[in-house]
Coordinates of C-alpha atoms (C1' of nucleotides) in Angstrom, one line a residue:
Chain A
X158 CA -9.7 11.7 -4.8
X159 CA -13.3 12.7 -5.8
X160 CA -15.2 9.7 -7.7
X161 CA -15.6 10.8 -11.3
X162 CA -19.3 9.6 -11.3
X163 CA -20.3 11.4 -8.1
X164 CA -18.6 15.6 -10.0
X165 CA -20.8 13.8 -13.6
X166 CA -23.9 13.7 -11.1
X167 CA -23.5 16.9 -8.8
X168 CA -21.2 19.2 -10.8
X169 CA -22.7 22.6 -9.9
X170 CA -22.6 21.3 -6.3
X171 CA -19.1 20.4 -6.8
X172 CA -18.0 23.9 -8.2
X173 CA -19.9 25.7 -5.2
X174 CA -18.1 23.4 -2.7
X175 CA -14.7 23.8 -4.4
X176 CA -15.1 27.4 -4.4
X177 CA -15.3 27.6 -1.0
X178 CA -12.0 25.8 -0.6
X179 CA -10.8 28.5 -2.9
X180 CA -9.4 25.9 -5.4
X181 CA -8.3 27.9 -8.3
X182 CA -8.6 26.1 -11.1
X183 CA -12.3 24.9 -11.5
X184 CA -12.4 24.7 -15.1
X185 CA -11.0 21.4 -14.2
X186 CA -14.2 19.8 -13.3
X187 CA -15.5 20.4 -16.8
X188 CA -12.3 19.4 -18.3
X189 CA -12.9 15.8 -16.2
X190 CA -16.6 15.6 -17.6
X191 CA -15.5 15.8 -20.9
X192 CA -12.2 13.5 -20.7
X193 CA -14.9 10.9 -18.5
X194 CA -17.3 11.0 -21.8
X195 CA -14.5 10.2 -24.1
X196 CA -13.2 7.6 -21.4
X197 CA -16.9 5.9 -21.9
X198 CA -17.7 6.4 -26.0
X199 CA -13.7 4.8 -26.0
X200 CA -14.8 1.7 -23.9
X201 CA -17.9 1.2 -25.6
X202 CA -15.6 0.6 -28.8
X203 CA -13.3 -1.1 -27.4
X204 CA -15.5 -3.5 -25.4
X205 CA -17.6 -3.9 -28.5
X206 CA -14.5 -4.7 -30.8
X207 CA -13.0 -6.9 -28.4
X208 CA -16.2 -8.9 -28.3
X209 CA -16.2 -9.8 -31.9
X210 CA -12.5 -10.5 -31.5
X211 CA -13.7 -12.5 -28.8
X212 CA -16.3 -15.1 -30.3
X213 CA -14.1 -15.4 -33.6
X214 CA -11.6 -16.6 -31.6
X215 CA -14.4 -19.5 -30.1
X216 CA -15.4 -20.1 -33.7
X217 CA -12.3 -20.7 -34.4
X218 CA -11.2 -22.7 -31.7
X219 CA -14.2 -25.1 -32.3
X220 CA -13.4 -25.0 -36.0
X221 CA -10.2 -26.3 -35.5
X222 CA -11.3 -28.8 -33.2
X223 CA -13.7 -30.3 -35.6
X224 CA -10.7 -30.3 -38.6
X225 CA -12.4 -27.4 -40.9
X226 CA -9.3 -25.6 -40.7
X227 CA -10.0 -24.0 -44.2
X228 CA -12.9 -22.0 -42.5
X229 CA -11.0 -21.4 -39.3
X230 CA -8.7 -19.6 -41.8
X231 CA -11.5 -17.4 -43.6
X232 CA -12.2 -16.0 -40.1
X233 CA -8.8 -15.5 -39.1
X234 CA -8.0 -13.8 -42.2
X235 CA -10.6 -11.1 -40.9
X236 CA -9.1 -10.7 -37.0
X237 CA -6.2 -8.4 -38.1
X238 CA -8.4 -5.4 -38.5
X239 CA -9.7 -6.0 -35.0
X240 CA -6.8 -6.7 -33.7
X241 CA -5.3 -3.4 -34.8
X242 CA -8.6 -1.6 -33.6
X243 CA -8.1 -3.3 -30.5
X244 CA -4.8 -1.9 -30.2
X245 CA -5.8 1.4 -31.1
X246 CA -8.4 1.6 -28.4
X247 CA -6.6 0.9 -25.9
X248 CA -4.1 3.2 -26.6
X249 CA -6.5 5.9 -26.6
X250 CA -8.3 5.0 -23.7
X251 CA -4.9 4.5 -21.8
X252 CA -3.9 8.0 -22.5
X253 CA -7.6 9.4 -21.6
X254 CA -7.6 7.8 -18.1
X255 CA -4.0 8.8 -17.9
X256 CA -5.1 12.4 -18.4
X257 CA -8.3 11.8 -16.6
X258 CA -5.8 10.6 -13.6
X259 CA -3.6 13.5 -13.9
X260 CA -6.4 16.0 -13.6
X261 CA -8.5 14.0 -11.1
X262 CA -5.7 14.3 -8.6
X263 CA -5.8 18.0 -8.9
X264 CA -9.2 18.3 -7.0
X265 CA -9.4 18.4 -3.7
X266 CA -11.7 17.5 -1.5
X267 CA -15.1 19.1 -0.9
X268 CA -15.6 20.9 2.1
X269 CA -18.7 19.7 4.7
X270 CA -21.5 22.5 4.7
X271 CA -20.2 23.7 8.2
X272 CA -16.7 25.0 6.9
X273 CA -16.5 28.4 7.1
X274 CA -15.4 30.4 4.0
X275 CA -12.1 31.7 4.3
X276 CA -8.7 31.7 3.2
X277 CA -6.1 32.7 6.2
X278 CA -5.6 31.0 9.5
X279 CA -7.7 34.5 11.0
X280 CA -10.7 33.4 9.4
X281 CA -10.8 29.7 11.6
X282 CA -14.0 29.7 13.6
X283 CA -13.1 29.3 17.0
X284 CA -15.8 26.5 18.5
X285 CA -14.8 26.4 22.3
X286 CA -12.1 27.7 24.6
X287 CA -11.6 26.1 27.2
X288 CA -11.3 28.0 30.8
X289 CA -9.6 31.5 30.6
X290 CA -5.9 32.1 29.3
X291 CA -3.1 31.4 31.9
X292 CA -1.1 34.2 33.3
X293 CA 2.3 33.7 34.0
X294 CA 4.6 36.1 35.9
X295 CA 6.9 38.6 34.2
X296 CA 10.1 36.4 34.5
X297 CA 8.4 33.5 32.9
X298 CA 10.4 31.4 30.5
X299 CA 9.8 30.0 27.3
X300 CA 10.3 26.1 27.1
X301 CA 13.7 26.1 25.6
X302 CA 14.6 27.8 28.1
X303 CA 13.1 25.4 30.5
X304 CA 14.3 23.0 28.9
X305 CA 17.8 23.7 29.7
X306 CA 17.7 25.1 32.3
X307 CA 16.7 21.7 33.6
X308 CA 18.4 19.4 31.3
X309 CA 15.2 18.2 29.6
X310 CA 16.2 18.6 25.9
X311 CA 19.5 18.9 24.5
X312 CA 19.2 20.7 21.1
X313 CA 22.9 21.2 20.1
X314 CA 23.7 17.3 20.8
X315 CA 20.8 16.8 18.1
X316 CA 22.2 18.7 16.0
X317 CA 26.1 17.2 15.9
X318 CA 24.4 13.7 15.4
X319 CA 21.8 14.7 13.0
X320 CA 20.7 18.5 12.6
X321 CA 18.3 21.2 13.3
X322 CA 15.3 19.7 14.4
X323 CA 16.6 16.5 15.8
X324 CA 16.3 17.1 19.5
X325 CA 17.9 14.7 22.3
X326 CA 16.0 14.1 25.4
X327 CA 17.6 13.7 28.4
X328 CA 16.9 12.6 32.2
X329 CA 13.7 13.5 32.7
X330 CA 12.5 15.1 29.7
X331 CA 13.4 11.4 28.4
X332 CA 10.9 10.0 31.8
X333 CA 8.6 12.7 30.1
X334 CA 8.5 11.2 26.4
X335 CA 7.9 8.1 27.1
X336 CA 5.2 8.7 29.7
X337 CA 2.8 10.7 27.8
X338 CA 3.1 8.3 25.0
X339 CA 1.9 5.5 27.7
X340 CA -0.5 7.8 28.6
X341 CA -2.3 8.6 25.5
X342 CA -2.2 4.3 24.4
X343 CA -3.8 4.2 27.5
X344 CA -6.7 6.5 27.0
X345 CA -7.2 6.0 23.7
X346 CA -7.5 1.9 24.5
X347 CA -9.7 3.0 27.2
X348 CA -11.8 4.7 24.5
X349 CA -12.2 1.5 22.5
X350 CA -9.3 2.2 19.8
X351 CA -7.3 -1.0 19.4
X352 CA -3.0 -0.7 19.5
X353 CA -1.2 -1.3 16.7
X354 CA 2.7 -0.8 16.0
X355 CA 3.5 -0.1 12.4
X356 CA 6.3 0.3 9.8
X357 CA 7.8 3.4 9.8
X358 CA 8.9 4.0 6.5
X359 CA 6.3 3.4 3.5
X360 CA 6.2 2.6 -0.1
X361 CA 4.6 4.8 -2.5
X362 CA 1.2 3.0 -3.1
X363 CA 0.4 3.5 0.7
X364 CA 1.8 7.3 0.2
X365 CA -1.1 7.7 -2.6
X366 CA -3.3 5.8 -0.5
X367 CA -3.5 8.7 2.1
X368 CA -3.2 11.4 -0.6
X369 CA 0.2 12.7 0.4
X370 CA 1.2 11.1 -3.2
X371 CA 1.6 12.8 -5.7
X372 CA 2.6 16.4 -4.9
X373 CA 3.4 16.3 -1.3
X374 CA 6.6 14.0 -1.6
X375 CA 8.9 17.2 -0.8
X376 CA 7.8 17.4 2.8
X377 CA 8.8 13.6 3.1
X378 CA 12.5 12.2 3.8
X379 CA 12.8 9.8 0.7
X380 CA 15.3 6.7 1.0
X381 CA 15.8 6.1 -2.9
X382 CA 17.5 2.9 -2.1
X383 CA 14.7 1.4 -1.9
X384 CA 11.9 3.6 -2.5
X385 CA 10.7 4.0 0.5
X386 CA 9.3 6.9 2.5
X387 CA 9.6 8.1 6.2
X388 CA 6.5 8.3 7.5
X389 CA 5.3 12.1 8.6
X390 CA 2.6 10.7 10.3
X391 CA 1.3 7.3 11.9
X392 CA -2.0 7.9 9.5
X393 CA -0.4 6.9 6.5
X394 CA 0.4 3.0 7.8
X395 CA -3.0 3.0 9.9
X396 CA -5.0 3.9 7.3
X397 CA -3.4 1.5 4.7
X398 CA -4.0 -1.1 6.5
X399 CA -6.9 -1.6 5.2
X400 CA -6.0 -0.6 1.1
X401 CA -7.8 -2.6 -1.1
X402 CA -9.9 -4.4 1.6
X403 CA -13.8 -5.1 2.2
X404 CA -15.2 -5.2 5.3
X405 CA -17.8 -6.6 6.3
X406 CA -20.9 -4.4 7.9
X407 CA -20.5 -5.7 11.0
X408 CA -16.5 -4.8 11.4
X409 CA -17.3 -1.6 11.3
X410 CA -16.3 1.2 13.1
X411 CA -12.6 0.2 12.6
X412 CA -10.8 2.1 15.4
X413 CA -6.7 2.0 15.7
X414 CA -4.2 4.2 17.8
X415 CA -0.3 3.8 17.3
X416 CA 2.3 5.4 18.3
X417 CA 4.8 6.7 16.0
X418 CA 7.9 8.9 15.4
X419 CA 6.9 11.4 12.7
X420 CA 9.3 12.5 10.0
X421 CA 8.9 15.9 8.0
X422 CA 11.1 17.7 6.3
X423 CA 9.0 21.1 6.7
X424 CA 11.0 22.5 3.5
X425 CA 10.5 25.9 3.5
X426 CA 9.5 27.1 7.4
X427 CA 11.9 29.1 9.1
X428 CA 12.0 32.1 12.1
X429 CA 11.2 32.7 15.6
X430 CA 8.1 30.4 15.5
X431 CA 10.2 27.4 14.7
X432 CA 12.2 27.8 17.6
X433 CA 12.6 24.8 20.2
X434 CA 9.8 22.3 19.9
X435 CA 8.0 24.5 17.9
X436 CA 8.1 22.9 14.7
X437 CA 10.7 19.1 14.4
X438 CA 11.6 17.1 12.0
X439 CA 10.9 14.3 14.1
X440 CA 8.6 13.6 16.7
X441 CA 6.8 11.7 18.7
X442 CA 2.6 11.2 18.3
X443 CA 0.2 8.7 19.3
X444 CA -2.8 9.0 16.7
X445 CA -6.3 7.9 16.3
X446 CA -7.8 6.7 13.1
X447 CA -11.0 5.2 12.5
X448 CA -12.9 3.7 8.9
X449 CA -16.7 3.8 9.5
X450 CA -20.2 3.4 8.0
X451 CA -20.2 6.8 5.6
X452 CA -24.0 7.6 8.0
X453 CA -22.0 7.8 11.2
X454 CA -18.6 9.6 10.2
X455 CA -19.8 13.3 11.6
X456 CA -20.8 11.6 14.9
X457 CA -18.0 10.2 15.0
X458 CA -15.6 13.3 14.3
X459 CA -17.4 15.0 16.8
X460 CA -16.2 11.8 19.7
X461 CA -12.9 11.7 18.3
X462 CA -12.7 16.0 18.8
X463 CA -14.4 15.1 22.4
X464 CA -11.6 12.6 22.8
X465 CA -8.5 14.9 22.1
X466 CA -10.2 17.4 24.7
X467 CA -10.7 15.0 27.1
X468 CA -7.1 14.4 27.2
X469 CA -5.9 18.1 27.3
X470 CA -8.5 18.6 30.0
X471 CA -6.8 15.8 32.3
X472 CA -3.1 17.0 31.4
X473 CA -4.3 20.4 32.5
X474 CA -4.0 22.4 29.5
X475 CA -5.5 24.9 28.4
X476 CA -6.9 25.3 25.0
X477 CA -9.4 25.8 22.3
X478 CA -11.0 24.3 19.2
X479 CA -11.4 25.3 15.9
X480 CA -13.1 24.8 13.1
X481 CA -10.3 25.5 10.0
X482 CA -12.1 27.5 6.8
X483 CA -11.6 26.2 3.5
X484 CA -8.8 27.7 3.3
X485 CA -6.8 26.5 6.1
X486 CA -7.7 23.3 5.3
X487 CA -5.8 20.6 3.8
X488 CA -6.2 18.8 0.6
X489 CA -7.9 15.6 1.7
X490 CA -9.7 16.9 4.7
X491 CA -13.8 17.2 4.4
X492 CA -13.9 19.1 8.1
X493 CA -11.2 19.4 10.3
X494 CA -10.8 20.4 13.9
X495 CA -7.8 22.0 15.1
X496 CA -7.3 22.2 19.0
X497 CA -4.4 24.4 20.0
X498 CA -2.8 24.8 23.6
X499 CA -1.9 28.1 25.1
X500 CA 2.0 28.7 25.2
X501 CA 1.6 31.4 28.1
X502 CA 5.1 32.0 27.6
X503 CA 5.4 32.8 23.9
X504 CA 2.1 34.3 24.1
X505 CA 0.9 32.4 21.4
X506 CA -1.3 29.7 20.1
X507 CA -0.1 26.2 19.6
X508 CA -1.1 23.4 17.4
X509 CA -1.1 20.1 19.1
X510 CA -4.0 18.3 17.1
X511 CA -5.9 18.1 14.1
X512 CA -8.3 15.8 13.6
X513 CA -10.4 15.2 10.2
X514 CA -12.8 13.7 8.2
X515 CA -12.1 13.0 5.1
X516 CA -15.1 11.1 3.8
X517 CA -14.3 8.9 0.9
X518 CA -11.4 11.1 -0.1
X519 CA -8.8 8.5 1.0
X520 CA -11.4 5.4 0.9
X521 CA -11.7 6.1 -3.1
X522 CA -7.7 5.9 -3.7
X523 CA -7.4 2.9 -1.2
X524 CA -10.6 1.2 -2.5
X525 CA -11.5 0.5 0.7
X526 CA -15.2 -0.5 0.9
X527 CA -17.3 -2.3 2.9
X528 CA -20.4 -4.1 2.6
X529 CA -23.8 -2.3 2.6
X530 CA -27.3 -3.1 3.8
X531 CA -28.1 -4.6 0.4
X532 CA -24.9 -6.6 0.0
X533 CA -23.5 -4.3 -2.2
X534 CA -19.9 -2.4 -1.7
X535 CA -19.6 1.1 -0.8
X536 CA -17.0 3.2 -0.2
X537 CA -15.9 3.7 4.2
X538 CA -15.2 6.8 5.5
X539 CA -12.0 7.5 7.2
X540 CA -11.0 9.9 9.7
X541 CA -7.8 10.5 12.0
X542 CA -6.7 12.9 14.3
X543 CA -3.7 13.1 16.5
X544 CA -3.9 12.6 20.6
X545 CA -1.6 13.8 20.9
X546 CA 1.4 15.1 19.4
X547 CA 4.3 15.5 21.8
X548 CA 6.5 18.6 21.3
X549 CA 3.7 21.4 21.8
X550 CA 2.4 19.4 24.5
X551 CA 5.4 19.7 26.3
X552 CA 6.4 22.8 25.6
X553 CA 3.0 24.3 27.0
X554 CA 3.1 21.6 29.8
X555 CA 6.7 22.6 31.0
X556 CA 6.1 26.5 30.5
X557 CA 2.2 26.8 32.1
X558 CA 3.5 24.3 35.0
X559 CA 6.8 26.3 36.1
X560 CA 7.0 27.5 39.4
X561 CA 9.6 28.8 41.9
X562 CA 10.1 25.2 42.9
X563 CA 10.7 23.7 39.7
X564 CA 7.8 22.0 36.8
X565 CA 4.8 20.4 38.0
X566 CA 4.0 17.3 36.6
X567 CA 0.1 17.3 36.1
X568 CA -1.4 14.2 38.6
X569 CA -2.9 12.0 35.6
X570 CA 1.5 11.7 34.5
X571 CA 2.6 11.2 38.0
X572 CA 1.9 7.6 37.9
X573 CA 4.2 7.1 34.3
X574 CA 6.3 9.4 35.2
X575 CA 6.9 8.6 39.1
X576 CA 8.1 12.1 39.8
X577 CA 6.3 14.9 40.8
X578 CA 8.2 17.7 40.3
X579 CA 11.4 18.4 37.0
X580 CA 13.4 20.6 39.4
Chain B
rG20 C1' 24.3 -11.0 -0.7
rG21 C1' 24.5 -16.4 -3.3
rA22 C1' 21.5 -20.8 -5.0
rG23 C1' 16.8 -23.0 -5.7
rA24 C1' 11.3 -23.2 -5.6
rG25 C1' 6.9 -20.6 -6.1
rG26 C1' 2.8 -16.6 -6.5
rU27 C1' -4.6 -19.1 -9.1
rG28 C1' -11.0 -16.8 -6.0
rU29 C1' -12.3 -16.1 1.5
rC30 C1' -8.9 -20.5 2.2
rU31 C1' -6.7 -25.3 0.5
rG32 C1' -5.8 -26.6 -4.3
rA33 C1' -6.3 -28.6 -9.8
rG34 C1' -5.3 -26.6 -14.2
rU35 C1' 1.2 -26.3 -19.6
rG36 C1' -2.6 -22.9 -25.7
rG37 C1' -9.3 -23.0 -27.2
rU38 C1' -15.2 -25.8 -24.3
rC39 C1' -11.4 -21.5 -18.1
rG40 C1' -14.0 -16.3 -14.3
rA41 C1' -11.4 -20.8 -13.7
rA42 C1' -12.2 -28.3 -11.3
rA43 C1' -12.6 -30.3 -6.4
rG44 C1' -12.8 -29.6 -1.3
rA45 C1' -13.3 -26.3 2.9
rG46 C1' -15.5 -21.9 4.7
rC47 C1' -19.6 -18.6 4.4
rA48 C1' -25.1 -17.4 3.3
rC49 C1' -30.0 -19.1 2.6
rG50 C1' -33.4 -23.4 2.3
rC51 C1' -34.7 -28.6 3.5
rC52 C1' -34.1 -32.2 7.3
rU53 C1' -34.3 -31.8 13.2
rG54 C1' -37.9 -30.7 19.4
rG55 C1' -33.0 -27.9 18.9
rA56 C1' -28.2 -28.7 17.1
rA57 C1' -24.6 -31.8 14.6
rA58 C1' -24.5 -34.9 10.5
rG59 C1' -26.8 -35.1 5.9
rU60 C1' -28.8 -32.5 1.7
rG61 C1' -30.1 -28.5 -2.1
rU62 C1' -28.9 -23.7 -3.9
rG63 C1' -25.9 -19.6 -4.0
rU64 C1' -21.1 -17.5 -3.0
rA65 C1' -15.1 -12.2 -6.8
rU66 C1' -14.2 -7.2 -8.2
rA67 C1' -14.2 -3.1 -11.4
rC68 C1' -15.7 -0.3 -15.7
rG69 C1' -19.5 0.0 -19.4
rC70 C1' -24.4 -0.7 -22.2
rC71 C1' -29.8 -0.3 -20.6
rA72 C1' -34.6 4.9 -17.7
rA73 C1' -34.1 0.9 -14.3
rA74 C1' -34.6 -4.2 -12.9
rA75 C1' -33.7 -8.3 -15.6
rG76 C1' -30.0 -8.9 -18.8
rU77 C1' -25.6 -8.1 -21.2
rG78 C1' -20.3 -6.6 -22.9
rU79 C1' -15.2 -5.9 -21.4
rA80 C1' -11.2 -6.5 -18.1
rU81 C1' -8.9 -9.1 -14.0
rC82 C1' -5.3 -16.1 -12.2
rG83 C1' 1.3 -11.1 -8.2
rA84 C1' 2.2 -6.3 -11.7
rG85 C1' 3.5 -4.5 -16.5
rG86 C1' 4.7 -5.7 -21.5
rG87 C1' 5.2 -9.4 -25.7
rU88 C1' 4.0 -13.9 -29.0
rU89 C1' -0.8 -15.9 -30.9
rC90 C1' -7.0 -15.8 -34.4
rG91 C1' -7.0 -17.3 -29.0
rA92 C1' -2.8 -17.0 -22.8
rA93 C1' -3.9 -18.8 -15.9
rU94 C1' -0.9 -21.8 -19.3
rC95 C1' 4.6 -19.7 -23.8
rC96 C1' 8.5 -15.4 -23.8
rC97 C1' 10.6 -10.7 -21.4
rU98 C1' 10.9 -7.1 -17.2
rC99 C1' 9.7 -6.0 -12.4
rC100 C1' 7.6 -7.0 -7.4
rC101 C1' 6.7 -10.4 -3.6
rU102 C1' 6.9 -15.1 -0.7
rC103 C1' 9.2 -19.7 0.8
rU104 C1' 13.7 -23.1 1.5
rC105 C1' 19.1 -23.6 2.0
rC106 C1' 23.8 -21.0 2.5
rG107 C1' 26.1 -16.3 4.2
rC108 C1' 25.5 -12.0 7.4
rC109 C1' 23.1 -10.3 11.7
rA110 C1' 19.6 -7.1 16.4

RNA sequence: GGAGAGGUGUCUGAGUGGUCGAAAGAGCACGCCUGGAAAGUGUGUAUACGCCAAAAGUGUAUCGAGGGUUCGAAUCCCUCCCUCUCCGCCA
């Protein structure tokens, strides 16, 4: 959510930014100036009414104290027309900031000067590949294939206990899970991110908190029971960790990996690029999330990107960063990176992280602030990125690593895995 | 799930209708004291939204959340949320 007084301040700014996130609707930012005067002239009048309301109330009090209750009653006789402004007021302002709110939400956030205009996935800007594609012979397979053909995954046994998108993995695909999950902990820690293990289901004031409330409850499983959501990614307990919290300067960077299952619904995707690990309803992924000082957060993107490579690099991977257009972009984000693995046997492009800044997109609905160089509070920046999400991982991994003899486990796995080879 | 108790500032904790944004203590910050530290001592120590060109200042709101009663609510009433204790159930 954008701060009301920062579009007041920089609204032609805000427009040209917006605009290159295509956002159709930018009437809306004059529509929030307006409704954010009448917000202001309302609380002027209410503040001011309330304060003569206020200090009758002393006078009266002392009045009463010192037994001149007949002029404690002139004074009351005059508090019912305050009190009914009073009333009237706040109704008005309620329904203002309730609009205000409503529109506010709308917007989202403004895109860093780097982000390329552009609306499709085509117009990303590819910022490095990495190495030159993999070639695989004729008689490759695809990883579902692989995948049973050596038992890794079985996707009809997910679907009798749960459904599409539900795999089971077995034997070593299992070994496999659970190894590169150790793996990535590890290298996160190693890269100073501290472990924590988190609730996977949330309520709704963490779901706003991250901005997938309002709007975006339709990709999440919902357990009305209790209100509660399933998490679609470890961000929205990591970051809400520190909702409604100040830190102190010298806490800062806050960096946190978890592990997590990830729940989405993905209403709406369907077809051949869903097929196998392509695109779950649940999986596994280990993220990375940092709050830091608002001067730092680019660097810092830039070491978190660095950091996601440096993994694919060690798991042997192929792959290539890019820098999504405003488009492509999601709501929240201010810059994102995308890195995507090379599926040599699908011929195609696979997402396997994203990582993001969102600036004080998130830090503004989770009033998380810290405290500045001159004492005062100021909102963090946040930032996450996933390292890495499992699925496409192993989907590239088992179908760029199959040989005559069977899969080759790349050497940095070997020692969580302790096997060499899935044959 | 049943019964009971309770939610006050960074923490402990007082406060049952007015002088309460809130006693006291602890913590923290700065100063004094000290060769240095401890002890002692003094001062300060919430957040948000406004007004003001800005600082100074000042208004309003906030004692779990929301509503109500009242001239006036941390305090009384209602609803909801949460925590603790006992019982039940249970990995």
């Amino acid at each position: 959510m954008l701060q009301v007084s920062y579009i007041r301040e920089n609204r032609d700014k805000v427009l040209e930014r917006l605009a290159v996130k295509n956002f159709k609707q930018p009437d809306l930012v004059d529509e929030i100036i307006q409704l954010d005067d009448s917000r202001r002239q309302t609380q002027v009048k209410l503040d001011n009414t309330s304060a003569e309301a206020n200090s009758a109330a002393k006078q009266i009090g002392e009045l009463m104290r010192n037994g001149k209750k007949e002029e404690a009653e002139t004074i009351k006789a005059k508090t019912g027309v305050w009190k009914e402004d009073i009333k009237k007021y706040n109704d008005e302002l309620a329904i203002i900031e309730d609009s205000l709110y409503q529109k506010l939400v709308l917007l989202p956030n403004l895109p860093h000067s780097s982000v390329p205009k552009g609306i499709t996935p085509e117009e990303n800007e590819v910022v490095l590949q990495n190495g030159t594609i993999p070639q695989l012979p004729a008689n490759a397979l695809p990883h579902w294939e692989l995948a049973a053909k050596y038992k890794l995954i079985d996707f009809e046994l997910g679907v009798k206990i749960t459904g599409a998108g539900f795999p089971v993995y077995t034997n070593k695909g299992a070994k496999l899970q659970r190894a590169l999950i150790n793996f990535f902990i590890d290298e996160a820690e190693k890269a100073g991110y501290k472990e924590v293990s988190v609730p996977l289901m949330v309520n709704e004031a963490s779901g706003f908190g991250t901005g997938q409330l309002p709007d975006k409850e339709g990709q999440m499983y919902f357990v009305t029971e209790d209100n509660l959501y399933l998490i679609p990614t470890a961000e929205v307990p990591i970051t809400n960790l520190y909702r409604d919290v100040i830190l102190k300067a010298d806490e800062l960077p806050v960096k946190n990996c978890g592990h997590t299952p990830c729940f989405r619904r993905e209403a709406g995707s369907y077809g051949a690029h869903v097929r196998g690990l392509n695109r779950l309803h649940q999986f596994d992924k280990v993220e990375i999330v940092q709050v830091v000082n608002p001067e730092t957060s680019y660097d810092v993107l830039e070491q978190m990107s660095l950091h996601v490579q440096s993994l694919l690099q060690k798991l042997g991977l192929h792959y290539r960063v890019l820098r999504l257009c405003g488009g492509d972009m999601s709501f929240g984000s201010a810059l994102t990176y995308d890195m995507e693995t090379w599926s040599a046997a699908q011929q195609r492009w696979l997402e396997v992280s994203s990582v993001s800044n969102f600036e004080t997109f998130q830090s503004n609905r989770l009033k998380l602030r810290f405290r500045n160089a001159e004492g005062k509070t100021q909102l963090a920046h946040t930032l996450n990125g996933s390292a890495l999400a499992l699925p496409r991982i192993v989907a590239t991994l088992l179908e760029n690593n199959q040989t005559e003899k069977g899969i080759k486990v790349p050497e940095v796995l070997v020692p969580y895995t302790r096997f060499e080879w899935i044959d």
